[in-house]
Backbone as a ProteinNet text record, in pm:
[ID]
protein_1_A
[PRIMARY]
MTPDDRETVVTIGRLLPEDRETWQTLFAGYNEFYGRTMPEEFFDHSWAGFSAGQRIHALGAKVDGTLVGIAHFLTHASTTSADSCYLQDLFTAPEARGRGVARALIEAVTGWARSQNCGRVYWSTHETNATARRLYDQVAENRGFILYTIALP
[TERTIARY]
2485.9	2334.4	2384.6	2284.6	2312.9	2217.6	2191.6	2173.9	1953.1	1990.4	1832.9	1709.9	1851.9	1812.4	1789.9	1879.7	1941.4	1768.7	1774.8	1656.8	1644.2	1523.5	1518.6	1480.6	1566.1	1560.7	1475.1	1352.1	1244.3	1256	1295.9	1291.1	1155.2	1093.6	955.9	983.9	929.2	949.9	880.6	931.8	803.2	902.9	841.4	952.2	1008.5	1157.8	1246.9	1251.6	1296.4	1327.2	1382.9	1515.8	1542.1	1511.7	1443.3	1299.7	1183.4	1205	1113.1	1077.1	1186.3	1216.3	1198.5	1256.1	1188.4	1043.9	997.4	869.9	714.2	782	734.5	695.5	875.9	847.4	731.8	761.9	723.8	538.2	487.2	370.4	303.6	383.5	338.2	312.9	404.5	372.7	240.8	208.3	114.2	-19.5	-17.3	-114.7	-84.1	-24.4	31.6	-124	-103.8	-92.9	-290.3	-355.4	-489	-534.7	-464.6	-473.3	-475.7	-388.2	-390.1	-273.3	-245.8	-149.5	-200.1	-147.3	-123.7	-64.2	-90.3	-41.6	66.6	199.7	268.1	297.3	157.8	45.9	-6.5	-56.3	-74.7	38.2	151.5	226.2	331.5	329.6	336.3	204.1	93	18.5	2.3	37.6	42.4	176	247	403.4	383.1	376.4	308.8	217.7	124.3	69.8	146.1	169.8	296	390	475.9	567.8	467.6	369.3	288.9	217.4	177.6	145.9	84.6	-91.3	-220.5	-323.4	-315	-457.3	-442.8	-333.9	-293.1	-141.6	-85.4	38	32.1	224.3	242.5	418	442	558.4	592.9	758.1	793.6	875.8	868.2	945.9	1137.2	1152	1309.4	1397.8	1503.8	1485.5	1745.1	1799.8	1953.3	1935.6	1842	1852.9	1786.2	1700.8	1644.5	1516.5	1463.1	1301.4	1260.1	1147.7	1078.7	940.1	928.1	736.3	719.2	570	502.9	341.1	331.6	230	149.4	39.7	-96.1	-207.2	-179.7	-345.5	-379.4	-518	-578.6	-672.2	-703.6	-810.3	-938.8	-1078	-1136.2	-1238.2	-1351.2	-1478.8	-1503.7	-1636.4	-1761.7	-1853.7	-1917.8	-2054.7	-2117.9	-1984.3	-2032.5	-1902.1	-1798.7	-1646.3	-1559.5	-1513.5	-1413.2	-1363.2	-1239.7	-1158.7	-1158.5	-1161.5	-1164.7	-1018.9	-911.9	-769.7	-774.2	-821.5	-791.1	-702.1	-627.1	-481.8	-539.7	-543.3	-579.6	-439.1	-314.1	-264.3	-101.9	-132	-2.7	48.3	180.5	283.5	370.6	435.8	564.4	650.7	776.4	832.9	823.4	822.2	805.5	971.8	1069.1	1185.6	1170.2	1044.8	1099.4	996.4	865.6	778.1	808.2	697.3	719.1	821.2	890.6	952.3	944.5	787.9	773.8	734.9	771.7	746.2	605.1	493.9	339.6	366.7	316.9	305.8	358.9	466.6	563.1	458.9	451.3	386.6	274	171.8	26.2	17.8	166.4	147.1	216.8	275.7	325.1	141	124.7	12.2	-108.3	-77	-176	-156.2	-28.4	48.7	-8.8	3.4	29.9	-155.6	-243.3	-363	-369.1	-378.7	-418.9	-320.4	-266.1	-168.5	-234.4	-358.3	-386.3	-544.5	-557.4	-667.8	-844.8	-793.5	-866.3	-919	-1079.4	-1144.8	-1141.5	-1025.9	-1050	-934.5	-826.3	-823.8	-829.3	-886.4	-883.8	-915.1	-887.2	-853	-919.7	-921.8	-1011.2	-866.5	-904.7	-829	-940.6	-820.4	-911.6	-918.8	-1087.6	-1096.1	-993.3	-953.9	-782.7	-705.5	-711.5	-566.2	-506.8	-535.6	-468.6	-403.2	-219.2	-103.8	-156.3	-168.3	-214.9	-344.9	-401	-515.8	-444.6	-355.1	-318.5	-251.6	-199.9	-149.5	-220.9	-341.2	-470.1	-551.7	-645.7	-656.8	-595.3	-467.8	-406.4	-397	-410.5	-354.7	-521.5	-593.3	-720.1	-858.4	-955.8	-1101.7	-1163.5	-1211.5	-1263.7	-1418.4	-1480.9	-1613.6	-1731.1	-1638.7	-1797.7	-1854.5	-1812.8	-1785	-1782.8	-1906.5	-1837.4	-1835.5	-1731.7	-1715.4	-1767	-1867.5	-1946.9	-1901.8	-1866.9	-1785.8	-1904.1	-1866.9	-1911.8	-1821.3	-1817.5	-1667.7	-1715	-1683	-1701.5	-1594.9	-1684.7	-1634.8	-1502.2
-1120	-1041.8	-1054.4	-1128	-1182.3	-1075.4	-1092.3	-975	-968.1	-1096.4	-1073	-978	-1036.9	-952.2	-804.7	-733	-590	-566	-421.3	-340.7	-285.2	-322.1	-287.6	-133.7	-62.9	89.5	72.6	147	123.6	267.4	323.9	452.1	417	572.5	561.7	678.6	661.3	834.8	846.8	850.2	847.3	765.6	770.7	660.1	751	738.5	766.8	671.8	746.5	706.6	601.6	559	424	328.1	341.1	200.4	147.7	218.2	185.7	-9.7	-52.7	-180.3	-241.5	-192.8	-297.6	-223.6	-169.9	-154.4	-241.3	-252.3	-305.1	-478.1	-531.8	-645.9	-613.1	-559.6	-570.9	-565.6	-443.9	-450.8	-528.3	-681.7	-721	-882.7	-876.6	-1022.6	-934.4	-772.8	-821.9	-802.3	-760.2	-867.8	-996.8	-1040	-1249.9	-1274.8	-1244.3	-1263.8	-1267.5	-1157.8	-1135	-1212.3	-1305.9	-1369.1	-1299.2	-1203	-1127.2	-1088.8	-1099.3	-1053.7	-943.9	-851.9	-649.9	-704.4	-613.1	-594.6	-505.6	-446.8	-352.3	-244	-205.3	-89.4	-38.8	-101.5	-79.4	-35.7	-65	-59.9	79	76	203.3	388.4	353.7	387.9	441.3	347.2	382	430.3	424.4	513.4	607.4	642.3	768.2	869.8	798.9	841	903.7	831.9	845.9	950.4	959.9	1045.6	1201.9	1174.6	1337.8	1373.7	1289	1319	1386.6	1393.7	1484.3	1383.6	1278.8	1221.8	1067.9	993.6	878.5	919.4	843.1	911.4	711.7	738.9	621.8	627.5	543.9	570.5	427.7	413.8	259.9	263.5	145.3	152.5	54.3	158.5	95.6	4.6	-86.9	-67.2	-191.1	-82.3	-67.5	-65.6	34.1	115.2	37.5	-74.9	-176.1	-122.4	-121.9	-70.5	-264	-262.5	-353.3	-343	-252.3	-246.4	-113.8	-118.9	-47.5	7.8	144.5	150	283.1	231.6	357.7	369.7	539.1	544.7	680.3	743.5	894.5	940.5	1042.4	1049.9	1063.1	1126.5	1115.1	1190.2	1265.2	1311.9	1246.7	1290.7	1223.9	1258.5	1243.9	1277	1266.9	1241.7	1276.1	1268.9	1327.1	1382.4	1468.4	1498	1556	1391.9	1499.5	1413.9	1276.8	1134.9	1036.7	979.3	909.9	850.6	703.6	656.5	552.1	475.8	335	315.2	209.3	175.8	83.6	-21	-14.2	-128.8	-159.3	-248.5	-233.1	-360.8	-381.3	-501.8	-430.4	-604.6	-600.5	-696.9	-665.3	-862.2	-963.3	-1080.4	-1159.2	-1173.2	-1137.9	-1165.6	-1069.1	-928.3	-854.2	-854.9	-965.2	-956.1	-948.6	-914.7	-868.9	-823.8	-698.7	-629.2	-452.4	-408.8	-313.7	-239.4	-299.4	-219.1	-178.8	-289.1	-233.4	-161.7	-148.7	-44.7	100.7	138.9	228.8	274.6	186.5	200	344.1	177.7	293.1	341	411.8	531.4	636.5	621.6	688.1	790	712.9	751.2	759.4	718.2	796.5	982	975.9	1132.5	1174.4	1159.5	1200.7	1289.2	1146.7	1211	1316.6	1344.4	1394	1513.8	1501.5	1677.3	1728.2	1663.8	1696.5	1704.8	1678.9	1724.7	1616.8	1463.2	1380.4	1356.7	1350.1	1269.2	1117.3	1045.4	934	836	706.6	650.4	491.1	438.2	302.3	253.1	149.7	-50.2	-151.9	-231.7	-369.1	-489.2	-582.3	-689.4	-811	-902.4	-1051.7	-1089.4	-1199	-1170	-1377.7	-1414.9	-1509.5	-1517.4	-1363.7	-1290.6	-1248.3	-1318.1	-1366.4	-1291.2	-1312.4	-1236.7	-1117.1	-1007.9	-902.1	-795.1	-959.9	-891.8	-884.6	-996.5	-959.2	-865.6	-798.2	-605.2	-531.8	-560.8	-413.6	-461.3	-518.3	-530.4	-475.1	-480.5	-366.4	-208.3	-202.8	-43.6	39.1	-60	-41.3	-64.7	9.6	-47.5	-151.6	-268.1	-276.6	-292.2	-220.1	-210.7	-310.1	-367.2	-521	-498.6	-385.9	-376.1	-475.7	-526.5	-618.1	-518.7	-580.9	-471.2	-552	-523.8	-480.8	-510.7	-580.1	-481.6	-499.2	-477.8	-444.2	-483.8	-533.7	-495.8	-446.2	-384.4	-310.9	-374	-367.5	-462.4	-275.1
1893.3	1858.9	1739.8	1644.2	1530	1439.4	1300.2	1249.2	1234.2	1269.2	1284.2	1383.3	1518.8	1661.7	1601.9	1549.4	1611.2	1522.9	1577.2	1511.7	1405.8	1319.8	1172	1172.8	1102	1028.4	912.4	937.7	791	759.2	623.9	617	500.9	493.5	441.9	339.7	176.1	157.3	14.2	-65	-228.2	-294.3	-392.2	-514.9	-563	-601.8	-706.6	-860.2	-944.5	-1035.8	-970.9	-964.9	-944	-866.1	-825.2	-712.4	-797	-969.8	-1078.9	-1118.7	-1081	-1149.6	-1029.4	-944.7	-798.2	-777.4	-771.5	-776.4	-786.1	-936.1	-1038.4	-956.5	-927.1	-902.6	-759.5	-657.6	-548.4	-608.1	-692.7	-706.6	-786.3	-861	-929.4	-883.1	-760.6	-643.1	-544.2	-507.5	-480.9	-553.8	-691.1	-806.3	-775.6	-764.7	-774.2	-658.5	-575.1	-439.3	-423.7	-510.9	-596.7	-698.3	-730.5	-883	-945.7	-993.1	-1076.4	-1134.5	-1365.5	-1365.1	-1494.5	-1459.5	-1492.9	-1640.9	-1687.6	-1806.7	-1856.5	-1879.3	-1874.8	-1855.7	-1958.7	-1959	-1807.7	-1762.8	-1603.5	-1510.4	-1554.8	-1444.2	-1481.3	-1665.6	-1694.5	-1669.3	-1689.5	-1590.5	-1441.3	-1360.3	-1263	-1206.4	-1251.6	-1200.4	-1324.7	-1381.6	-1440.2	-1338.8	-1277	-1182.2	-1053.5	-1060.1	-881.3	-927	-1016.7	-1050.9	-1070.7	-1089.3	-1133.3	-997.9	-891.8	-748.2	-752	-845.9	-818.5	-799.5	-865.1	-863.8	-744.9	-812.2	-702	-672.9	-494.4	-482.2	-422.2	-419.7	-370.7	-265.4	-179.2	-106.7	-100.5	-45.6	-79	91.3	119.7	256.5	239.5	275.4	249.4	378.4	406.2	450.4	422.9	466.5	402.2	306.1	294.3	95.8	46.6	35.5	-43	-2.2	-132	-136.8	-77.3	-17.1	29.3	59.7	80.5	63.8	7	-8.5	-187.8	-106.1	-101.5	-58.4	-159.7	-228.6	-269.2	-272.2	-312.9	-152.6	-306.7	-272.5	-317.3	-194.7	-241.3	-168.9	-267.7	-181.6	-263.9	-120.8	-218.5	-126.3	-33.4	25.6	156.1	143.5	168.5	137.5	324.2	376.7	531.5	675.3	567.1	632	553.4	574.2	542.1	434.2	327.4	254.4	294.3	214.5	221.2	237.9	233.4	201.6	215.6	77.5	78	-32.1	127	110.3	24.6	-120.8	-260.1	-253.3	-206.9	-290.3	-77.7	-70	30.6	41.5	-49.7	-10.5	21.1	114.9	206.7	80.7	50.9	37.1	164.2	64.4	169.8	265.8	229.6	320	413.3	413.5	498.1	590	553.2	656.3	812.4	858.9	1047	1113	1011.2	1043.2	1067.6	1047	1096.7	995.6	838.6	690	704.7	752.6	691.5	794.2	912	1019.1	1014.9	940.5	901.3	781.7	699.9	567.4	584.3	724.1	677.2	794.2	850.9	1002.6	863	761	668.1	628	509.4	498.4	646.5	718.8	818.2	845.8	808.6	878.3	770.4	611.2	494.6	483.2	478.1	514.8	599.7	762.2	847.5	743.1	714.7	683.7	558.9	538.4	391.7	456.5	563	647.2	583.7	564.6	536.5	666	669.2	812.8	786.8	679.3	745.7	665.3	690.7	617.2	591.5	530.1	512.1	408.6	381.3	321.5	317	249.5	279	190.6	230.5	243.9	219.6	159.6	154	284.2	332.6	456.8	448.9	401	379.8	388.6	375	413.3	575.6	618.1	807.1	859.5	746.6	863.2	829.9	758.4	692.9	805.6	787.5	948.6	1086.7	1101.5	1257	1295.6	1165.9	1176	1211.6	1124.2	1042.9	1182.3	1258.3	1336	1440.5	1448.3	1543.6	1521.2	1415.8	1428.6	1374.6	1336.2	1278.7	1314.7	1281.3	1324	1226.3	1232.8	1119.7	1153.3	1043.6	1075.5	1098.3	1023.4	956.3	804.6	757.7	613.1	510	415.2	256.9	206.9	118.1	-50.6	-138.2	-201.4	-354.6	-506.6	-578.7	-701.9	-851.5	-891.4	-1052.9	-1135.6	-1193.1	-1299.1	-1413.4	-1496.2	-1646.5	-1727.1	-1848.7	-1961	-1994
[MASK]
+++++++++++++++++++++++++++++++++++++++++++++++++++++++++++++++++++++++++++++++++++++++++++++++++++++++++++++++++++++++++++++++++++++++++++++++++++++++++

């Protein structure tokens, strides 16, 4: 059996202080995918928010002790159901893709949301993100909504 044939063991947990550098590399990769370059203060602000664990939350996925995936999420009130959990950012290192990392992160966020009595977990992705959409179509329902955004100065 080759190393690629063995089952990948993915562990999910809160981000730890020692994960900061790798988390930032992954988050920068996520933003690059969407054509954004984030200033350092955005990373600092997000990390501080995840560390506080009150408004925004983060989970990391590790394989063999190495952080290879991240999920950022938050809850908000809903007018039509219990609170909703928005999975804002999900990213897996290119070398770890296809090994169940993103699926494990989605399952972990869903479990967290269930424990918080949320009525749903939802997220968006770009229509051209075919690789991710193959997974998303397996684990969630695409209800056909189109996202509109107004950028504020």
